[in-house]
XYZ file of N, CA, C and O in Angstrom:
752
model
N 0.829 -1.191 0.000
C 0.000 0.000 0.000
C 0.874 1.257 0.000
O 0.562 2.227 -0.665
N 1.960 1.223 0.777
C 2.846 2.385 0.831
C 3.467 2.661 -0.531
O 3.527 3.803 -0.979
N 3.920 1.599 -1.209
C 4.535 1.757 -2.526
C 3.524 2.320 -3.523
O 3.855 3.207 -4.319
N 2.284 1.844 -3.471
C 1.244 2.327 -4.384
C 0.929 3.786 -4.100
O 0.833 4.613 -5.010
N 0.783 4.127 -2.805
C 0.500 5.515 -2.431
C 1.644 6.426 -2.869
O 1.407 7.507 -3.411
N 2.879 5.998 -2.652
C 4.035 6.803 -3.055
C 4.044 7.014 -4.566
O 4.315 8.112 -5.052
N 3.734 5.941 -5.292
C 3.709 6.028 -6.753
C 2.632 7.010 -7.218
O 2.871 7.823 -8.112
N 1.464 6.955 -6.601
C 0.360 7.833 -6.995
C 0.661 9.306 -6.781
O 0.184 10.158 -7.521
N 1.413 9.623 -5.757
C 1.727 11.037 -5.511
C 3.074 11.431 -6.107
O 3.548 12.539 -5.913
N 3.701 10.492 -6.810
C 4.954 10.786 -7.479
C 6.163 10.815 -6.567
O 7.154 11.473 -6.870
N 6.093 10.095 -5.457
C 7.205 10.053 -4.511
C 8.057 8.825 -4.791
O 7.566 7.699 -4.771
N 9.320 9.049 -5.049
C 10.259 7.956 -5.237
C 10.854 7.620 -3.874
O 11.545 8.444 -3.274
N 10.570 6.425 -3.365
C 11.056 6.041 -2.049
C 12.561 5.827 -2.022
O 13.190 5.941 -0.973
N 13.155 5.520 -3.157
C 14.598 5.315 -3.231
C 15.300 6.615 -2.857
O 15.200 7.619 -3.554
N 15.975 6.618 -1.720
C 16.703 7.793 -1.262
C 15.866 8.831 -0.542
O 16.395 9.842 -0.094
N 14.543 8.603 -0.433
C 13.691 9.565 0.278
C 14.110 9.641 1.739
O 14.461 8.643 2.349
N 14.099 10.845 2.284
C 14.446 11.052 3.705
C 13.137 11.059 4.480
O 12.283 11.898 4.236
N 13.007 10.131 5.427
C 11.725 9.905 6.094
C 11.885 9.965 7.605
O 12.864 9.468 8.158
N 10.879 10.548 8.277
C 10.799 10.547 9.737
C 9.613 9.672 10.129
O 8.545 9.773 9.528
N 9.816 8.798 11.109
C 8.742 7.930 11.593
C 8.414 8.345 13.019
O 9.289 8.407 13.873
N 7.141 8.654 13.241
C 6.688 8.973 14.594
C 5.910 7.769 15.108
O 4.873 7.425 14.575
N 6.422 7.132 16.139
C 5.811 5.930 16.711
C 6.654 4.739 16.321
O 6.893 4.495 15.140
N 7.146 4.026 17.292
C 7.992 2.887 16.966
C 7.476 1.607 17.619
O 8.220 0.760 18.059
N 6.151 1.475 17.646
C 5.531 0.232 18.090
C 5.488 -0.721 16.912
O 6.361 -0.717 16.040
N 4.442 -1.533 16.830
C 4.322 -2.503 15.748
C 4.305 -1.839 14.375
O 5.013 -2.254 13.462
N 3.489 -0.811 14.217
C 3.362 -0.143 12.917
C 4.652 0.578 12.554
O 5.152 0.464 11.430
N 5.218 1.304 13.501
C 6.458 2.027 13.234
C 7.614 1.105 12.892
O 8.417 1.386 12.006
N 7.694 -0.022 13.597
C 8.746 -0.995 13.325
C 8.593 -1.564 11.922
O 9.558 -1.656 11.156
N 7.355 -1.924 11.559
C 7.100 -2.434 10.215
C 7.426 -1.375 9.167
O 8.078 -1.665 8.160
N 6.987 -0.137 9.421
C 7.248 0.944 8.468
C 8.743 1.137 8.271
O 9.218 1.294 7.143
N 9.501 1.095 9.369
C 10.953 1.254 9.282
C 11.552 0.162 8.394
O 12.323 0.441 7.475
N 11.202 -1.085 8.688
C 11.756 -2.204 7.922
C 11.364 -2.116 6.451
O 12.194 -2.273 5.561
N 10.086 -1.851 6.182
C 9.597 -1.803 4.810
C 10.215 -0.640 4.034
O 10.698 -0.813 2.913
N 10.204 0.541 4.636
C 10.703 1.720 3.931
C 12.197 1.632 3.647
O 12.653 2.054 2.579
N 12.964 1.071 4.581
C 14.404 0.925 4.320
C 14.642 -0.113 3.230
O 15.553 0.038 2.422
N 13.820 -1.152 3.182
C 13.938 -2.136 2.094
C 13.617 -1.502 0.739
O 14.148 -1.910 -0.284
N 12.730 -0.505 0.748
C 12.354 0.180 -0.490
C 13.386 1.251 -0.876
O 13.217 1.953 -1.857
N 14.434 1.403 -0.057
C 15.503 2.339 -0.392
C 15.414 3.686 0.296
O 16.224 4.570 0.046
N 14.433 3.858 1.169
C 14.304 5.132 1.877
C 15.352 5.226 2.972
O 15.841 4.220 3.481
N 15.674 6.437 3.338
C 16.619 6.707 4.421
C 15.806 7.256 5.599
O 15.300 8.375 5.540
N 15.645 6.447 6.642
C 14.908 6.894 7.818
C 15.857 7.752 8.652
O 16.844 7.252 9.174
N 15.537 9.031 8.720
C 16.447 9.964 9.373
C 16.001 10.370 10.769
O 16.761 10.987 11.505
N 14.770 10.041 11.122
C 14.296 10.421 12.458
C 13.262 9.418 12.937
O 12.438 8.948 12.159
N 13.347 9.091 14.212
C 12.368 8.219 14.863
C 11.900 8.908 16.130
O 12.696 9.487 16.857
N 10.629 8.835 16.384
C 10.082 9.356 17.633
C 9.078 8.341 18.139
O 8.585 7.508 17.382
N 8.805 8.392 19.411
C 7.842 7.453 19.972
C 6.951 8.178 20.953
O 7.418 8.943 21.783
N 5.704 7.925 20.855
C 4.704 8.576 21.684
C 4.558 7.922 23.052
O 3.785 8.354 23.881
N 5.312 6.868 23.314
C 5.142 6.146 24.571
C 5.355 7.037 25.780
O 4.855 6.754 26.860
N 6.073 8.127 25.573
C 6.292 9.032 26.686
C 5.201 10.073 26.857
O 5.209 10.819 27.814
N 4.267 10.132 25.943
C 3.215 11.130 26.022
C 2.177 10.711 27.037
O 1.657 9.614 26.992
N 1.881 11.583 27.938
C 0.869 11.303 28.931
C -0.155 12.418 28.868
O 0.182 13.594 28.978
N -1.383 12.033 28.655
C -2.452 13.009 28.500
C -3.619 12.546 29.348
O -4.061 11.412 29.225
N -4.089 13.364 30.238
C -5.184 12.977 31.119
C -6.341 13.939 30.965
O -6.430 14.947 31.660
N -7.206 13.648 30.027
C -8.410 14.455 29.829
C -9.232 14.494 31.115
O -9.830 15.504 31.460
N -9.228 13.378 31.854
C -9.993 13.330 33.092
C -9.538 14.392 34.071
O -10.315 14.912 34.860
N -8.253 14.729 34.034
C -7.741 15.767 34.922
C -8.355 17.119 34.640
O -8.598 17.900 35.542
N -8.644 17.397 33.381
C -9.236 18.678 33.010
C -10.734 18.671 33.283
O -11.281 19.585 33.876
N -11.412 17.613 32.872
C -12.863 17.553 32.981
C -13.320 17.253 34.401
O -14.157 17.953 34.960
N -12.775 16.195 34.974
C -13.257 15.719 36.265
C -12.411 16.178 37.441
O -12.709 15.853 38.579
N -11.355 16.907 37.144
C -10.449 17.389 38.194
C -9.868 16.234 39.010
O -9.649 16.356 40.205
N -9.625 15.112 38.324
C -9.025 13.949 38.993
C -8.036 13.310 38.032
O -8.351 13.057 36.873
N -6.836 13.056 38.528
C -5.804 12.406 37.726
C -5.546 11.044 38.342
O -5.254 10.945 39.535
N -5.668 10.009 37.534
C -5.388 8.653 38.006
C -4.005 8.264 37.501
O -3.740 8.294 36.298
N -3.130 7.916 38.428
C -1.760 7.522 38.111
C -1.631 6.033 38.384
O -1.938 5.573 39.478
N -1.215 5.280 37.392
C -1.002 3.842 37.549
C 0.479 3.614 37.835
O 1.312 3.751 36.951
N 0.781 3.280 39.070
C 2.176 3.138 39.496
C 2.680 4.473 39.969
O 2.326 4.942 41.033
N 3.481 5.113 39.146
C 3.951 6.452 39.464
C 5.456 6.589 39.406
O 5.981 7.654 39.120
N 6.167 5.485 39.641
C 7.634 5.570 39.664
C 8.253 5.396 38.280
O 9.446 5.640 38.103
N 7.449 5.011 37.298
C 7.973 4.784 35.954
C 8.374 6.114 35.318
O 7.628 7.069 35.357
N 9.558 6.131 34.736
C 10.041 7.353 34.079
C 9.581 7.392 32.625
O 9.494 6.369 31.965
N 9.328 8.598 32.159
C 8.938 8.824 30.777
C 9.690 10.030 30.233
O 9.780 11.063 30.892
N 10.204 9.904 29.004
C 10.782 11.082 28.350
C 9.639 11.953 27.836
O 8.570 11.442 27.511
N 9.847 13.221 27.786
C 8.794 14.144 27.370
C 9.358 15.171 26.421
O 10.511 15.569 26.530
N 8.490 15.614 25.502
C 8.888 16.688 24.587
C 7.632 17.401 24.120
O 6.600 16.775 23.872
N 7.715 18.696 24.041
C 6.619 19.521 23.533
C 6.516 19.277 22.029
O 7.535 19.151 21.337
N 5.309 19.239 21.499
C 5.116 18.953 20.072
C 5.839 19.975 19.189
O 6.365 19.627 18.131
N 5.914 21.220 19.614
C 6.636 22.226 18.807
C 8.123 21.900 18.721
O 8.751 22.081 17.668
N 8.691 21.399 19.820
C 10.096 20.991 19.798
C 10.284 19.742 18.942
O 11.299 19.611 18.247
N 9.317 18.820 18.973
C 9.429 17.614 18.146
C 9.442 18.009 16.670
O 10.255 17.504 15.883
N 8.559 18.918 16.292
C 8.530 19.390 14.895
C 9.832 20.098 14.525
O 10.360 19.889 13.427
N 10.358 20.898 15.438
C 11.648 21.562 15.195
C 12.764 20.533 15.015
O 13.658 20.713 14.179
N 12.702 19.445 15.805
C 13.720 18.394 15.678
C 13.647 17.751 14.297
O 14.683 17.511 13.662
N 12.428 17.456 13.830
C 12.274 16.896 12.479
C 12.871 17.844 11.443
O 13.607 17.425 10.549
N 12.548 19.123 11.544
C 13.061 20.109 10.582
C 14.583 20.206 10.648
O 15.246 20.320 9.609
N 15.134 20.131 11.849
C 16.593 20.175 12.017
C 17.246 19.013 11.291
O 18.202 19.193 10.534
N 16.721 17.819 11.498
C 17.304 16.623 10.885
C 17.138 16.654 9.370
O 18.042 16.263 8.631
N 15.995 17.137 8.905
C 15.763 17.204 7.458
C 16.673 18.226 6.774
O 16.973 18.098 5.594
N 17.127 19.222 7.523
C 17.915 20.305 6.926
C 19.412 20.023 6.870
O 20.128 20.709 6.137
N 19.900 19.043 7.611
C 21.347 18.801 7.613
C 21.730 17.843 6.488
O 20.912 17.058 6.022
N 22.972 17.891 6.056
C 23.418 16.964 5.006
C 23.287 15.505 5.469
O 23.543 15.185 6.635
N 22.903 14.656 4.549
C 22.704 13.240 4.856
C 23.944 12.622 5.488
O 23.839 11.823 6.419
N 25.121 13.007 5.030
C 26.368 12.432 5.558
C 26.514 12.667 7.062
O 27.155 11.889 7.764
N 25.949 13.748 7.534
C 26.087 14.091 8.949
C 25.207 13.214 9.854
O 25.475 13.087 11.042
N 24.161 12.605 9.274
C 23.223 11.831 10.086
C 23.092 10.373 9.646
O 22.494 9.572 10.353
N 23.665 10.028 8.498
C 23.511 8.675 7.952
C 23.971 7.617 8.953
O 25.061 7.709 9.512
N 23.121 6.644 9.196
C 23.448 5.536 10.080
C 23.442 5.876 11.559
O 23.842 5.071 12.391
N 22.987 7.065 11.901
C 22.974 7.491 13.302
C 21.551 7.527 13.842
O 20.600 7.721 13.105
N 21.433 7.381 15.133
C 20.154 7.482 15.823
C 20.266 8.614 16.826
O 21.226 8.691 17.596
N 19.279 9.496 16.812
C 19.253 10.621 17.741
C 18.005 10.530 18.605
O 16.902 10.458 18.100
N 18.188 10.549 19.917
C 17.062 10.677 20.831
C 16.747 12.154 20.970
O 17.644 12.989 20.984
N 15.467 12.471 21.088
C 15.054 13.856 21.264
C 14.057 13.906 22.413
O 13.059 13.205 22.404
N 14.337 14.726 23.388
C 13.421 14.867 24.509
C 13.758 16.095 25.316
O 14.791 16.735 25.103
N 12.879 16.420 26.248
C 13.125 17.562 27.126
C 13.725 17.054 28.430
O 14.885 17.223 28.701
N 12.924 16.392 29.237
C 13.370 15.844 30.500
C 12.695 14.505 30.726
O 11.641 14.236 30.173
N 13.296 13.676 31.547
C 12.698 12.404 31.952
C 12.081 12.611 33.334
O 12.780 12.994 34.270
N 10.787 12.401 33.431
C 10.081 12.541 34.710
C 9.334 11.260 35.024
O 8.937 10.520 34.116
N 9.077 11.034 36.309
C 8.221 9.906 36.670
C 6.779 10.298 36.361
O 6.441 11.492 36.276
N 5.941 9.293 36.222
C 4.530 9.565 35.944
C 3.911 10.370 37.082
O 3.111 11.276 36.847
N 4.304 10.086 38.308
C 3.779 10.855 39.437
C 4.251 12.308 39.377
O 3.479 13.235 39.647
N 5.501 12.536 39.006
C 5.990 13.917 38.862
C 5.186 14.670 37.804
O 4.840 15.837 37.977
N 4.862 13.978 36.704
C 4.063 14.600 35.652
C 2.671 14.938 36.163
O 2.142 16.027 35.893
N 2.074 14.017 36.931
C 0.747 14.276 37.497
C 0.786 15.489 38.426
O -0.140 16.316 38.427
N 1.837 15.604 39.213
C 1.964 16.757 40.115
C 2.102 18.060 39.327
O 1.579 19.102 39.739
N 2.784 18.014 38.172
C 2.888 19.208 37.329
C 1.511 19.591 36.781
O 1.165 20.775 36.741
N 0.751 18.579 36.345
C -0.599 18.836 35.837
C -1.442 19.462 36.946
O -2.153 20.447 36.727
N -1.349 18.896 38.137
C -2.111 19.428 39.271
C -1.732 20.878 39.547
O -2.592 21.712 39.822
N -0.464 21.196 39.453
C -0.016 22.565 39.699
C -0.618 23.525 38.670
O -1.035 24.626 39.006
N -0.680 23.107 37.408
C -1.233 23.967 36.363
C -2.754 24.076 36.487
O -3.326 25.155 36.364
N -3.425 22.935 36.727
C -4.887 22.939 36.806
C -5.396 23.543 38.108
O -6.499 24.063 38.158
N -4.591 23.419 39.168
C -5.030 23.940 40.452
C -5.866 22.938 41.215
O -5.342 21.969 41.757
N -7.155 23.109 41.207
C -8.077 22.322 42.017
C -8.348 20.945 41.410
O -9.320 20.757 40.684
N -7.463 19.981 41.684
C -7.706 18.604 41.256
C -7.015 17.657 42.229
O -6.165 18.056 43.013
N -7.421 16.394 42.154
C -6.830 15.389 43.039
C -6.052 14.375 42.218
O -6.291 14.219 41.018
N -5.132 13.697 42.888
C -4.352 12.638 42.254
C -4.639 11.346 43.001
O -4.513 11.294 44.222
N -5.037 10.322 42.245
C -5.258 8.999 42.816
C -4.193 8.063 42.246
O -4.079 7.932 41.034
N -3.421 7.448 43.119
C -2.376 6.517 42.691
C -2.901 5.096 42.849
O -3.350 4.713 43.925
N -2.862 4.340 41.750
C -3.310 2.946 41.755
C -2.123 2.043 41.435
O -1.248 2.426 40.662
N -2.108 0.847 41.993
C -1.014 -0.082 41.694
C -1.087 -0.568 40.246
O -2.148 -0.571 39.627
N 0.051 -0.958 39.718
C 0.115 -1.518 38.369
C 1.215 -2.565 38.312
O 2.191 -2.484 39.061
N 1.043 -3.519 37.422
C 2.083 -4.520 37.205
C 3.083 -4.037 36.154
O 4.155 -4.607 35.995
N 2.725 -2.975 35.443
C 3.573 -2.449 34.373
C 4.474 -1.349 34.930
O 4.081 -0.192 35.017
N 5.683 -1.724 35.293
C 6.617 -0.764 35.879
C 7.740 -0.382 34.918
O 8.793 0.091 35.328
N 7.495 -0.555 33.608
C 8.507 -0.190 32.619
C 8.806 1.303 32.681
O 7.910 2.111 32.824
N 10.078 1.614 32.567
C 10.507 3.007 32.512
C 11.268 3.242 31.220
O 11.945 2.350 30.718
N 11.138 4.453 30.687
C 11.858 4.860 29.493
C 12.646 6.104 29.858
O 12.073 7.086 30.322
N 13.940 6.052 29.672
C 14.802 7.172 30.029
C 15.715 7.419 28.838
O 16.423 6.525 28.407
N 15.677 8.629 28.282
C 16.520 8.930 27.125
C 17.411 10.133 27.402
O 17.086 10.995 28.212
N 18.519 10.169 26.706
C 19.420 11.312 26.751
C 19.406 11.971 25.374
O 19.501 11.300 24.351
N 19.304 13.278 25.370
C 19.306 14.047 24.121
C 20.634 14.745 23.883
O 20.731 15.652 23.053
N 21.657 14.326 24.599
C 22.969 14.964 24.474
C 23.560 14.821 23.076
O 24.222 15.733 22.582
N 23.329 13.686 22.416
C 23.936 13.455 21.099
C 23.412 14.449 20.056
O 24.193 15.035 19.304
N 22.095 14.672 20.019
C 21.545 15.607 19.033
C 21.959 17.041 19.363
O 22.163 17.861 18.477
N 22.146 17.326 20.634
C 22.633 18.649 21.045
C 24.081 18.829 20.601
O 24.436 19.848 19.997
N 24.897 17.833 20.877
C 26.331 17.897 20.563
C 26.582 17.896 19.056
O 27.369 18.687 18.546
N 25.898 17.026 18.310
C 26.209 16.867 16.885
C 25.426 17.791 15.953
O 25.909 18.134 14.889
N 24.205 18.163 16.349
C 23.388 18.993 15.461
C 23.010 20.338 16.079
O 22.373 21.163 15.433
N 23.367 20.528 17.344
C 23.072 21.795 18.011
C 21.610 21.972 18.387
O 21.173 23.089 18.694
N 20.851 20.874 18.398
C 19.425 20.991 18.715
C 19.197 20.950 20.220
O 19.648 20.051 20.917
N 18.464 21.956 20.716
C 18.093 22.037 22.129
C 16.608 22.394 22.197
O 16.139 23.259 21.441
N 15.876 21.732 23.083
C 14.452 22.042 23.223
C 14.261 23.442 23.796
O 15.127 23.967 24.499
N 13.105 24.043 23.482
C 12.790 25.387 23.954
C 11.593 25.414 24.897
O 11.372 26.404 25.577
N 10.800 24.338 24.894
C 9.553 24.329 25.656
C 9.613 23.300 26.783
O 10.167 22.225 26.616
N 8.999 23.629 27.902
C 8.981 22.741 29.061
C 7.735 21.864 29.058
O 6.794 22.091 28.284
N 7.727 20.887 29.948
C 6.538 20.058 30.137
C 5.383 20.933 30.618
O 4.246 20.775 30.173
N 5.680 21.870 31.503
C 4.636 22.773 31.991
C 4.033 23.585 30.851
O 2.821 23.843 30.834
N 4.856 23.978 29.868
C 4.335 24.681 28.684
C 3.319 23.804 27.963
O 2.251 24.271 27.554
N 3.656 22.533 27.789
C 2.755 21.607 27.097
C 1.444 21.442 27.863
O 0.368 21.424 27.264
N 1.544 21.325 29.176
C 0.339 21.176 30.001
C -0.547 22.414 29.864
O -1.763 22.309 29.678
N 0.059 23.588 29.945
C -0.713 24.836 29.791
C -1.344 24.911 28.397
O -2.489 25.348 28.255
N -0.602 24.483 27.369
C -1.145 24.516 26.001
C -2.361 23.595 25.866
O -3.349 23.958 25.218
N -2.292 22.406 26.468
C -3.433 21.480 26.411
C -4.618 22.068 27.167
O -5.759 22.026 26.697
N -4.353 22.635 28.324
C -5.422 23.253 29.122
C -6.097 24.374 28.331
O -7.325 24.456 28.258
N -5.294 25.229 27.708
C -5.835 26.334 26.919
C -6.634 25.814 25.726
O -7.724 26.325 25.435
N -6.110 24.807 25.046
C -6.829 24.225 23.902
C -8.178 23.666 24.340
O -9.194 23.862 23.667
N -8.195 23.002 25.476
C -9.452 22.444 25.987
C -10.435 23.565 26.332
O -11.599 23.522 25.937
N -9.955 24.571 27.037
C -10.816 25.689 27.439
C -11.349 26.454 26.236
O -12.450 27.014 26.285
N -10.610 26.472 25.134
C -11.032 27.174 23.921
C -11.823 26.288 22.962
O -12.071 26.681 21.821
N -12.187 25.083 23.417
C -13.012 24.192 22.598
C -12.281 23.542 21.440
O -12.907 23.081 20.486
N -10.964 23.478 21.505
C -10.191 22.899 20.407
C -10.028 21.381 20.531
O -9.430 20.754 19.657
N -10.525 20.794 21.614
C -10.479 19.338 21.804
C -11.911 18.840 21.987
O -12.290 18.352 23.052
N -12.737 18.929 20.940
C -14.147 18.570 21.076
C -14.340 17.086 21.367
O -13.666 16.247 20.800
N -15.261 16.801 22.284
C -15.637 15.426 22.617
C -14.414 14.564 22.932
O -14.315 13.413 22.537
N -13.472 15.147 23.668
C -12.181 14.507 23.896
C -12.244 13.215 24.716
O -11.327 12.404 24.644
N -13.302 13.019 25.484
C -13.403 11.777 26.258
C -13.920 10.618 25.428
O -13.713 9.457 25.781
N -14.600 10.904 24.325
C -15.243 9.836 23.560
C -14.782 9.704 22.109
O -14.920 8.650 21.513
N -14.273 10.752 21.516
C -13.897 10.721 20.103
C -12.681 9.823 19.896
O -11.635 10.019 20.509
N -12.806 8.847 18.997
C -11.752 7.854 18.775
C -10.448 8.463 18.263
O -9.380 7.885 18.434
N -10.496 9.649 17.667
C -9.268 10.230 17.127
C -8.253 10.574 18.213
O -7.087 10.788 17.932
N -8.698 10.628 19.470
C -7.792 10.910 20.578
C -7.217 9.642 21.204
O -6.451 9.719 22.160
N -7.591 8.485 20.683
C -7.173 7.199 21.245
C -6.618 6.311 20.139
O -7.366 5.879 19.256
N -5.319 6.032 20.164
C -4.676 5.265 19.092
C -5.343 3.922 18.835
O -5.628 3.567 17.692
N -5.574 3.151 19.882
C -6.137 1.808 19.715
C -7.537 1.885 19.128
O -7.867 1.160 18.183
N -8.374 2.759 19.646
C -9.748 2.911 19.118
C -9.710 3.290 17.642
O -10.486 2.783 16.844
N -8.816 4.195 17.289
C -8.739 4.653 15.900
C -8.296 3.521 14.986
O -8.859 3.324 13.910
N -7.290 2.760 15.401
C -6.789 1.659 14.577
C -7.862 0.593 14.386
O -7.999 0.036 13.293
N -8.642 0.310 15.417
C -9.698 -0.695 15.315
C -10.804 -0.262 14.351
O -11.463 -1.095 13.763
N -10.993 1.046 14.212
C -12.073 1.528 13.364
C -11.711 1.536 11.885
O -12.576 1.665 11.032
N -10.444 1.419 11.585
C -10.004 1.506 10.177
C -10.235 0.201 9.452
O -10.217 -0.853 9.889
């Protein structure tokens, strides 16, 4: 399907510089397939570090499963800047290299406390979980080799989501499948 779509829009995958956002099952397959087709994957990102709690905004309650697990975080504007940075440098400078991009690594509980600080009047409920996986990344390599440094904090992202919600930019956010990866994939 990818080859057909590329052909229809006149995109030659041979030598194309591609960024993949999400490195789960689909992202892994896309990476393998696109590199076999001759594309050069120059950037990888993963949403596993994204934590979004609509319930915190609507119901003034944040449910944290575990809390000690670390997650890397990055503001979407910085992620887009990182893609643009990688796309703008000569291929020789990035060929065969992997760059992690993130702002800071925080525990899920630390993130919940930041959300609470921005929202003000809300509670945090901590529930046990068997999933204690942590993801911790260093962005020193992209800083050292490409000069890329994030500009936005996690608190900036939280405030941006709060403002978007208050301005009606996240309609039906508790039920609309477009806000939930699994629901969206099942509907396709």
